[in-house]
Short mmCIF file of C-alpha atoms in Angstrom, two decimals:
data_model
loop_
_atom_site.label_atom_id
_atom_site.label_comp_id
_atom_site.label_asym_id
_atom_site.label_seq_id
_atom_site.Cartn_x
_atom_site.Cartn_y
_atom_site.Cartn_z
CA MET A 1 111.90 -61.74 146.90
CA LYS A 2 114.48 -60.26 149.23
CA LYS A 3 112.39 -60.16 152.37
CA ILE A 4 110.45 -63.36 152.29
CA TRP A 5 110.97 -64.42 155.90
CA TRP A 6 108.10 -62.45 157.38
CA LYS A 7 105.67 -63.85 154.85
CA VAL A 8 106.73 -67.37 155.81
CA LEU A 9 106.42 -66.39 159.45
CA CYS A 10 102.92 -65.07 158.78
CA ILE A 11 101.78 -68.32 157.14
CA VAL A 12 103.34 -70.47 159.85
CA LEU A 13 101.82 -68.39 162.64
CA LEU A 14 98.35 -68.40 161.13
CA LEU A 15 98.48 -72.16 160.47
CA TYR A 16 99.53 -72.64 164.08
CA VAL A 17 96.67 -70.41 165.23
CA ALA A 18 94.13 -72.23 163.08
CA ILE A 19 95.23 -75.65 164.32
CA MET A 20 95.86 -74.83 167.95
CA GLY A 21 92.92 -72.44 168.06
CA PHE A 22 90.44 -75.20 167.32
CA MET A 23 92.23 -78.19 168.85
CA GLY A 24 94.22 -76.79 171.77
CA PRO A 25 93.13 -76.81 175.40
CA VAL A 26 91.19 -73.81 176.68
CA PRO A 27 90.02 -72.81 180.17
CA HIS A 28 86.34 -73.37 180.90
CA LEU A 29 84.62 -70.22 182.05
CA PRO A 30 80.93 -69.69 182.79
CA ILE A 31 78.86 -68.32 179.87
CA LEU A 32 81.82 -68.47 177.48
CA ASN A 33 82.70 -72.19 177.52
CA GLU A 34 84.20 -73.32 174.22
CA SER A 35 83.31 -70.08 172.46
CA ILE A 36 86.32 -68.55 174.20
CA ARG A 37 88.27 -69.73 171.17
CA ASN A 38 86.94 -66.69 169.37
CA THR A 39 89.55 -64.67 171.28
CA TYR A 40 92.12 -65.87 168.75
CA PHE A 41 90.09 -64.53 165.85
CA HIS A 42 87.78 -61.75 166.96
CA VAL A 43 89.92 -60.03 169.60
CA ALA A 44 93.14 -60.54 167.67
CA LEU A 45 91.52 -59.11 164.53
CA TRP A 46 90.45 -55.99 166.41
CA LEU A 47 93.94 -55.45 167.78
CA ALA A 48 95.42 -55.99 164.32
CA MET A 49 92.91 -53.53 162.87
CA THR A 50 93.89 -50.85 165.38
CA THR A 51 97.55 -51.42 164.57
CA LEU A 52 96.90 -51.12 160.83
CA LEU A 53 94.84 -47.97 161.24
CA PHE A 54 97.46 -46.48 163.53
CA SER A 55 100.21 -47.13 161.00
CA SER A 56 97.95 -45.69 158.30
CA MET A 57 97.74 -42.51 160.36
CA VAL A 58 101.52 -42.47 160.80
CA TYR A 59 101.98 -42.70 157.04
CA SER A 60 99.45 -39.91 156.52
CA LEU A 61 101.48 -37.74 158.89
CA MET A 62 104.63 -38.67 156.99
CA TYR A 63 102.93 -37.70 153.74
CA LEU A 64 101.98 -34.32 155.17
CA ARG A 65 105.58 -33.74 156.18
CA SER A 66 107.26 -35.03 153.03
CA GLY A 67 104.71 -34.68 150.22
CA LYS A 68 105.75 -38.00 148.66
CA LEU A 69 102.86 -39.79 146.98
CA GLN A 70 104.18 -43.23 148.00
CA HIS A 71 103.44 -42.44 151.63
CA ASP A 72 99.85 -41.62 150.80
CA ASP A 73 99.52 -44.82 148.76
CA ILE A 74 100.69 -46.83 151.75
CA ALA A 75 98.41 -44.92 154.12
CA SER A 76 95.33 -45.51 151.99
CA GLU A 77 96.02 -49.21 151.45
CA LEU A 78 96.70 -49.73 155.16
CA ALA A 79 93.40 -48.02 155.92
CA LYS A 80 91.67 -50.30 153.42
CA ALA A 81 93.22 -53.39 155.03
CA GLY A 82 92.16 -52.05 158.44
CA LEU A 83 88.63 -51.51 157.19
CA PHE A 84 88.54 -55.05 155.85
CA TYR A 85 89.68 -56.36 159.24
CA GLY A 86 87.04 -54.23 160.91
CA ILE A 87 84.33 -55.87 158.82
CA LEU A 88 85.81 -59.32 159.52
CA GLY A 89 85.92 -58.47 163.24
CA CYS A 90 82.24 -57.53 163.14
CA LEU A 91 81.36 -60.77 161.36
CA THR A 92 83.31 -63.02 163.74
CA GLY A 93 81.83 -61.08 166.64
CA SER A 94 78.33 -61.53 165.24
CA VAL A 95 78.70 -65.29 164.87
CA TRP A 96 80.00 -65.51 168.41
CA ALA A 97 77.33 -63.20 169.83
CA ASN A 98 74.62 -65.25 168.17
CA PHE A 99 75.63 -68.26 170.29
CA THR A 100 76.66 -66.51 173.49
CA TRP A 101 74.17 -63.68 173.78
CA GLY A 102 71.47 -65.13 171.54
CA ASP A 103 71.45 -62.11 169.23
CA PRO A 104 73.82 -61.31 166.35
CA TRP A 105 73.67 -57.55 167.01
CA PRO A 106 72.69 -56.68 170.59
CA ASN A 107 72.60 -53.03 171.58
CA ASP A 108 76.06 -52.71 173.07
CA PRO A 109 78.24 -49.57 173.16
CA LYS A 110 81.26 -51.41 171.79
CA LEU A 111 79.37 -52.76 168.80
CA ASN A 112 77.87 -49.41 167.96
CA GLY A 113 81.27 -47.77 168.33
CA ALA A 114 82.73 -50.32 165.93
CA ALA A 115 79.97 -49.67 163.41
CA VAL A 116 80.60 -45.94 163.59
CA GLY A 117 84.32 -46.58 163.19
CA ILE A 118 83.63 -48.47 159.98
CA LEU A 119 81.45 -45.57 158.82
CA ILE A 120 84.32 -43.14 159.48
CA TYR A 121 86.69 -45.11 157.26
CA LEU A 122 84.05 -45.61 154.55
CA ALA A 123 83.69 -41.83 154.54
CA TYR A 124 87.47 -41.63 154.14
CA MET A 125 87.23 -43.84 151.04
CA LEU A 126 84.41 -41.69 149.68
CA LEU A 127 86.50 -38.57 150.26
CA ARG A 128 89.40 -40.12 148.37
CA SER A 129 87.24 -41.00 145.39
CA SER A 130 85.84 -37.49 145.04
CA PHE A 131 89.11 -35.92 143.86
CA GLU A 132 90.71 -36.19 140.47
CA ASP A 133 94.04 -34.58 141.16
CA GLU A 134 96.39 -36.95 143.00
CA GLN A 135 98.37 -34.49 145.10
CA ARG A 136 95.24 -32.67 146.17
CA ARG A 137 93.46 -35.91 147.02
CA ALA A 138 96.46 -37.14 148.97
CA ARG A 139 96.76 -34.00 151.05
CA ILE A 140 93.09 -33.63 151.92
CA ALA A 141 92.58 -37.34 152.61
CA SER A 142 95.65 -37.35 154.87
CA VAL A 143 94.28 -34.48 156.91
CA TYR A 144 91.00 -36.34 157.31
CA ASN A 145 92.75 -39.60 158.15
CA VAL A 146 94.71 -38.09 161.04
CA PHE A 147 91.60 -36.33 162.31
CA ALA A 148 89.51 -39.50 162.00
CA PHE A 149 91.97 -41.65 163.93
CA ALA A 150 92.05 -39.15 166.78
CA VAL A 151 88.27 -39.46 167.10
CA PHE A 152 88.25 -43.20 166.46
CA VAL A 153 90.37 -44.01 169.53
CA PRO A 154 88.07 -42.45 172.13
CA LEU A 155 85.11 -43.95 170.30
CA ILE A 156 86.42 -47.50 170.53
CA TYR A 157 88.57 -47.53 173.65
CA ILE A 158 87.41 -44.80 175.99
CA LEU A 159 83.65 -44.30 175.63
CA PRO A 160 82.71 -47.99 176.12
CA ARG A 161 84.72 -48.01 179.36
CA LEU A 162 82.38 -45.39 180.80
CA THR A 163 79.31 -47.59 180.43
CA ASP A 164 78.57 -51.22 181.10
CA SER A 165 79.13 -53.47 178.15
CA LEU A 166 77.98 -57.00 177.46
CA HIS A 167 81.51 -57.88 176.45
CA PRO A 168 83.48 -60.28 178.59
CA GLY A 169 85.57 -58.32 181.05
CA SER A 170 83.00 -55.65 181.83
CA GLY A 171 79.67 -55.43 183.57
CA GLY A 172 80.26 -58.50 185.73
CA ASN A 173 80.79 -60.94 182.89
CA SER A 174 83.51 -63.49 183.20
CA THR A 175 86.66 -62.06 181.78
CA PHE A 176 89.80 -63.03 180.05
CA GLY A 177 91.50 -60.12 181.72
CA SER A 178 94.41 -60.42 184.11
CA TYR A 179 93.32 -63.56 186.03
CA ASP A 180 91.59 -65.73 183.52
CA MET A 181 93.93 -65.27 180.61
CA ASN A 182 95.85 -68.41 181.40
CA ASN A 183 98.93 -69.73 179.67
CA ASP A 184 97.03 -72.00 177.28
CA LEU A 185 95.24 -68.98 175.86
CA ARG A 186 98.33 -66.81 175.79
CA LYS A 187 100.31 -69.35 173.81
CA VAL A 188 97.92 -68.95 170.89
CA PHE A 189 96.65 -65.43 171.46
CA TYR A 190 99.94 -63.55 171.07
CA PRO A 191 101.01 -65.41 167.91
CA ALA A 192 97.51 -64.80 166.54
CA ILE A 193 97.88 -61.03 166.94
CA ILE A 194 101.25 -61.02 165.21
CA GLY A 195 100.00 -63.32 162.47
CA TRP A 196 96.96 -61.18 161.68
CA ILE A 197 99.02 -57.99 161.67
CA LEU A 198 101.53 -59.57 159.25
CA LEU A 199 98.73 -60.77 156.97
CA GLY A 200 97.24 -57.27 156.93
CA LEU A 201 100.61 -55.74 156.07
CA TRP A 202 101.08 -58.30 153.33
CA THR A 203 97.74 -57.50 151.66
CA ALA A 204 98.43 -53.79 151.96
CA GLU A 205 101.90 -54.26 150.48
CA LEU A 206 100.54 -56.20 147.49
CA ARG A 207 97.95 -53.53 146.80
CA VAL A 208 100.51 -50.75 147.06
CA ARG A 209 102.66 -52.55 144.51
CA ILE A 210 99.71 -52.97 142.11
CA LYS A 211 99.00 -49.28 142.48
CA ARG A 212 102.59 -48.37 141.69
CA ILE A 213 102.68 -50.60 138.63
CA ASN A 214 99.44 -49.09 137.37
CA ARG A 215 100.72 -45.58 137.86
CA PHE A 216 103.96 -46.45 136.06
CA ARG A 217 102.06 -47.96 133.13
CA GLU A 218 99.76 -44.96 132.85
CA GLU A 219 102.73 -42.64 132.75
CA GLU A 220 104.35 -44.77 130.10
CA LEU A 221 101.17 -44.76 128.02
CA ALA A 222 100.93 -41.00 128.34
CA GLY A 223 104.58 -40.74 127.28
CA ASP A 224 103.93 -42.96 124.22
CA ARG A 225 101.01 -40.83 123.17
CA LYS A 226 103.15 -37.74 123.39
CA THR A 227 105.85 -39.19 121.10
CA LEU A 228 103.19 -40.29 118.60
CA MET B 1 96.30 -12.20 168.50
CA ASN B 2 95.71 -8.97 166.67
CA GLU B 3 95.33 -10.89 163.43
CA ILE B 4 92.71 -13.17 164.96
CA ARG B 5 90.77 -10.24 166.37
CA THR B 6 90.69 -8.51 162.99
CA LEU B 7 89.58 -11.70 161.26
CA ILE B 8 86.76 -12.26 163.73
CA ARG B 9 85.65 -8.65 163.28
CA LYS B 10 85.71 -9.25 159.51
CA GLU B 11 83.47 -12.31 159.90
CA PHE B 12 80.98 -10.32 161.96
CA THR B 13 80.96 -7.46 159.49
CA LEU B 14 80.39 -9.87 156.61
CA GLU B 15 77.58 -11.55 158.49
CA TRP B 16 76.03 -8.19 159.33
CA ARG B 17 76.13 -7.02 155.74
CA GLN B 18 74.41 -10.14 154.43
CA LYS B 19 71.85 -10.61 157.15
CA TYR B 20 69.96 -13.27 155.27
CA ALA B 21 72.49 -15.98 156.22
CA LEU B 22 72.11 -15.73 159.98
CA SER B 23 68.41 -14.98 159.93
CA GLY B 24 68.00 -17.90 157.54
CA MET B 25 69.68 -20.19 160.06
CA LEU B 26 67.55 -18.85 162.86
CA LEU B 27 64.44 -19.43 160.81
CA TYR B 28 65.70 -22.94 160.02
CA VAL B 29 65.99 -23.80 163.72
CA VAL B 30 62.67 -22.25 164.61
CA SER B 31 60.77 -23.96 161.81
CA THR B 32 62.37 -27.34 162.57
CA VAL B 33 61.31 -27.01 166.20
CA PHE B 34 57.85 -26.07 165.08
CA ILE B 35 57.63 -29.05 162.72
CA CYS B 36 58.62 -31.34 165.60
CA TYR B 37 56.02 -29.69 167.80
CA LEU B 38 53.28 -30.19 165.25
CA SER B 39 54.35 -33.76 164.49
CA PHE B 40 54.16 -34.70 168.14
CA ASN B 41 50.96 -32.75 168.58
CA LEU B 42 48.73 -35.81 168.32
CA ARG B 43 50.44 -37.66 171.13
CA ARG B 44 51.85 -35.13 173.55
CA ASN B 45 51.94 -37.67 176.36
CA GLN B 46 54.32 -39.90 174.43
CA LEU B 47 57.00 -37.24 174.49
CA THR B 48 59.08 -38.81 177.26
CA PRO B 49 62.08 -36.91 178.67
CA ILE B 50 64.46 -39.09 176.65
CA VAL B 51 62.68 -38.33 173.39
CA TRP B 52 62.51 -34.65 174.32
CA ASN B 53 66.25 -34.50 174.96
CA THR B 54 67.30 -36.51 171.91
CA LEU B 55 65.05 -34.52 169.61
CA PHE B 56 66.58 -31.26 170.79
CA TRP B 57 70.13 -32.47 170.19
CA ILE B 58 69.33 -33.83 166.75
CA ILE B 59 67.80 -30.48 165.79
CA THR B 60 70.92 -28.74 167.12
CA LEU B 61 73.20 -31.11 165.21
CA PHE B 62 71.45 -30.54 161.91
CA SER B 63 71.33 -26.79 162.31
CA ALA B 64 75.05 -26.84 163.21
CA VAL B 65 75.91 -28.80 160.06
CA ASN B 66 73.87 -26.41 157.95
CA ALA B 67 75.18 -23.26 159.59
CA ILE B 68 78.87 -24.19 159.43
CA ALA B 69 78.86 -25.84 156.00
CA LYS B 70 78.88 -22.41 154.41
CA SER B 71 81.81 -21.07 156.42
CA PHE B 72 84.31 -21.74 153.64
CA SER B 73 82.14 -21.93 150.58
CA GLN B 74 80.42 -18.56 150.97
CA GLU B 75 83.57 -16.64 150.10
CA ARG B 76 84.75 -16.42 146.56
CA PHE B 77 87.91 -18.13 145.41
CA GLY B 78 89.75 -14.90 144.71
CA ARG B 79 89.12 -13.62 148.19
CA LEU B 80 90.46 -16.83 149.72
CA ILE B 81 93.70 -16.31 147.80
CA TYR B 82 93.79 -12.77 149.14
CA TYR B 83 93.55 -14.07 152.72
CA TYR B 84 96.18 -16.65 151.91
CA ASN B 85 98.61 -13.86 151.14
CA LEU B 86 97.69 -11.74 154.12
CA CYS B 87 97.53 -13.96 157.18
CA SER B 88 98.72 -17.22 158.68
CA PRO B 89 96.48 -20.29 158.36
CA GLN B 90 96.49 -20.76 162.15
CA ALA B 91 94.94 -17.32 162.61
CA ILE B 92 92.28 -18.18 160.04
CA ILE B 93 91.23 -21.48 161.58
CA VAL B 94 91.24 -20.08 165.13
CA SER B 95 89.17 -17.11 164.12
CA LYS B 96 86.75 -19.31 162.19
CA ILE B 97 86.37 -21.68 165.16
CA ILE B 98 85.77 -18.82 167.59
CA TYR B 99 83.32 -17.14 165.26
CA ASN B 100 81.44 -20.37 164.52
CA SER B 101 81.31 -21.20 168.24
CA LEU B 102 79.73 -17.83 168.94
CA VAL B 103 77.20 -18.35 166.16
CA MET B 104 76.42 -21.85 167.44
CA LEU B 105 76.04 -20.57 171.02
CA PHE B 106 73.58 -18.01 169.75
CA LEU B 107 71.72 -20.49 167.54
CA SER B 108 71.44 -23.30 170.09
CA GLY B 109 70.62 -20.87 172.89
CA THR B 110 67.78 -19.33 170.91
CA GLY B 111 66.78 -22.77 169.70
CA PHE B 112 66.63 -24.05 173.28
CA ILE B 113 64.54 -21.15 174.50
CA PHE B 114 62.07 -21.60 171.67
CA TYR B 115 62.08 -25.39 172.06
CA ALA B 116 61.40 -25.16 175.80
CA PHE B 117 58.72 -22.57 175.13
CA VAL B 118 56.85 -24.71 172.62
CA MET B 119 57.47 -28.26 173.78
CA GLY B 120 57.36 -27.54 177.52
CA ASN B 121 60.44 -27.21 179.70
CA GLN B 122 61.47 -30.54 181.23
CA VAL B 123 64.90 -29.53 182.49
CA GLY B 124 65.57 -29.87 186.19
CA ASP B 125 68.96 -28.17 186.40
CA LEU B 126 69.10 -25.25 183.99
CA GLY B 127 72.65 -24.25 184.94
CA LEU B 128 74.13 -27.62 184.03
CA TYR B 129 72.05 -27.74 180.84
CA THR B 130 73.47 -24.36 179.84
CA ILE B 131 77.01 -25.60 180.42
CA CYS B 132 76.14 -28.64 178.33
CA ILE B 133 74.87 -26.45 175.49
CA ALA B 134 78.02 -24.33 175.66
CA LEU B 135 80.38 -27.33 175.57
CA ALA B 136 78.44 -28.92 172.74
CA SER B 137 78.35 -25.72 170.69
CA ILE B 138 82.10 -25.27 170.98
CA GLY B 139 82.74 -28.94 170.19
CA PHE B 140 80.35 -29.13 167.24
CA SER B 141 81.66 -25.96 165.68
CA SER B 142 85.32 -26.92 166.02
CA VAL B 143 84.77 -30.36 164.43
CA LEU B 144 82.53 -28.98 161.73
CA THR B 145 84.83 -26.08 160.85
CA LEU B 146 87.66 -28.39 159.86
CA VAL B 147 85.30 -30.78 158.07
CA ALA B 148 83.76 -27.83 156.22
CA GLY B 149 87.27 -26.88 155.15
CA ILE B 150 87.86 -30.41 153.86
CA ALA B 151 84.49 -30.69 152.16
CA SER B 152 84.75 -27.29 150.48
CA LYS B 153 87.71 -28.58 148.47
CA ALA B 154 85.56 -31.24 146.81
CA ASP B 155 82.79 -30.72 144.30
CA ASN B 156 79.79 -32.36 145.96
CA SER B 157 80.47 -30.64 149.24
CA ALA B 158 76.95 -30.79 150.70
CA THR B 159 76.77 -34.59 150.75
CA LEU B 160 80.39 -34.92 151.72
CA MET B 161 79.93 -32.56 154.65
CA ALA B 162 77.23 -34.75 156.16
CA VAL B 163 78.99 -38.05 155.45
CA LEU B 164 82.33 -36.90 156.83
CA SER B 165 81.05 -35.11 159.89
CA PHE B 166 78.34 -37.40 161.28
CA PRO B 167 80.49 -40.37 162.33
CA ILE B 168 83.19 -38.05 163.68
CA ILE B 169 80.78 -35.99 165.71
CA LEU B 170 79.01 -39.02 167.15
CA PRO B 171 81.16 -39.57 170.29
CA MET B 172 80.64 -35.94 171.16
CA LEU B 173 76.91 -36.17 170.54
CA LEU B 174 76.57 -39.27 172.74
CA MET B 175 78.46 -37.65 175.61
CA THR B 176 76.39 -34.50 175.24
CA ILE B 177 73.12 -36.38 175.30
CA ARG B 178 74.20 -38.23 178.42
CA LEU B 179 75.29 -35.05 180.17
CA ALA B 180 72.08 -33.32 179.12
CA LYS B 181 70.05 -36.22 180.51
CA ASN B 182 71.81 -35.83 183.87
CA ALA B 183 70.99 -32.13 183.79
CA MET B 184 67.35 -32.85 182.99
CA ASP B 185 67.02 -35.21 185.92
CA GLY B 186 68.57 -32.59 188.16
CA LEU B 187 71.26 -34.95 189.41
CA ASP B 188 74.06 -33.66 191.58
CA TRP B 189 76.90 -32.06 189.60
CA SER B 190 79.45 -34.53 190.94
CA VAL B 191 77.67 -37.31 189.01
CA SER B 192 78.36 -35.56 185.71
CA TYR B 193 82.03 -34.65 186.23
CA ASP B 194 83.06 -37.70 184.19
CA GLU B 195 81.01 -36.63 181.20
CA MET B 196 82.06 -33.00 181.48
CA ILE B 197 85.75 -33.88 181.57
CA THR B 198 85.44 -36.28 178.63
CA LEU B 199 83.53 -33.73 176.60
CA LEU B 200 86.04 -31.01 177.44
CA SER B 201 88.98 -33.22 176.52
CA ILE B 202 87.39 -34.24 173.19
CA ASP B 203 86.86 -30.52 172.49
CA LEU B 204 90.51 -29.81 173.29
CA ILE B 205 91.81 -32.67 171.15
CA VAL B 206 89.70 -31.55 168.21
CA ILE B 207 90.73 -27.89 168.49
CA THR B 208 94.44 -28.75 168.75
CA LEU B 209 94.20 -31.07 165.77
CA SER B 210 92.40 -28.46 163.68
CA TYR B 211 95.10 -25.96 164.63
CA LEU B 212 97.86 -28.36 163.58
CA LEU B 213 96.25 -29.80 160.44
CA PHE B 214 94.62 -26.77 158.89
CA PRO B 215 97.86 -25.31 157.41
CA TYR B 216 98.19 -28.40 155.18
CA LEU B 217 94.61 -28.07 154.02
CA TRP B 218 94.95 -24.36 153.40
CA ARG B 219 97.92 -24.78 151.14
CA SER B 220 96.05 -26.78 148.50
#
């Protein structure tokens, strides 16, 4: 209960995004029209996902340096939250693409990269579940996590830049890059990013706490059995 | 350096003593190529350059996964502990990567010659295609060596090896296929500099990461 302010901030920001995102004024661009509102959800979710996965990698590195299980717990839960956001990002993108491009899953390098990224982190979860011993699992999963993130970044951010993409901002589509990102959009877009990141951290934090409680209870049960 | 050289020599000696492993891999590549040849036999004219190229790289990918998966599991547990006492983990991973790269160069080179022999050579610029094969072999083997190290720690390592390595290797595979397509069309080299640099930098990133991360893996 000591640090409640950022949870309040998260709720307020997301409420603001939900209200202003649907009601606020937006610029009218060709092709995009009103569907530009998806920037607040789809694009912001992707950015939040990258942040979560990046911090997951940082915690994995910290685990490798320190060997404390808590760090690995945090890393795995952050990765799970990131994975969840990745799936949400795909879904919001699909809904949007269905209206704008007329196809929920067109053959686009960014989409395929995202799908492969999700596969990478599903493989990470599979790797985690195939070990019994906690320390061993933590060490090997951390190594994979760092390795995976290093491949994930070129996959998502560098390779699509080399080819034309259907996404706004490349291949001659109207963009919300430097010119068209006007102040109306910015006023909601930046709070949206922060709000989504905070929500992700919050879910991860709750899950880490559940994990800790479970571990504590198991140890206590094991202790009881020993005394009996 | 001396350590690495000795370790590589050890790998070669081991391979030479149990010849079935390498010849098994060679036979694997050759028979896969032959299966593809026979499967496409009915419709030779439908084998467009793109299909030709993609098929070759998929064959290479699968033979790489199979060849490198055994690089940690073939040695017995006791012997691994013996190495652990003798040499540094960095020397081990570097020697394994170099050795696996050499094996992959040999395998994919032979595979390519046989593939071109059976399926008809459609490559316009052989020099660039050779460079592409070299870059891909080094990249594949460095990614797969670390993943093989990870997978060998788990019980169901064969499945895990495929699941862990395929998504990670994909960016590399896509770049390779694109570069190889440029080579097939005989485009000017300056067109492919982008791909070559990206591929080279992914290779470098992967090798540095393996070098840095392997000590943690080795300890467990």
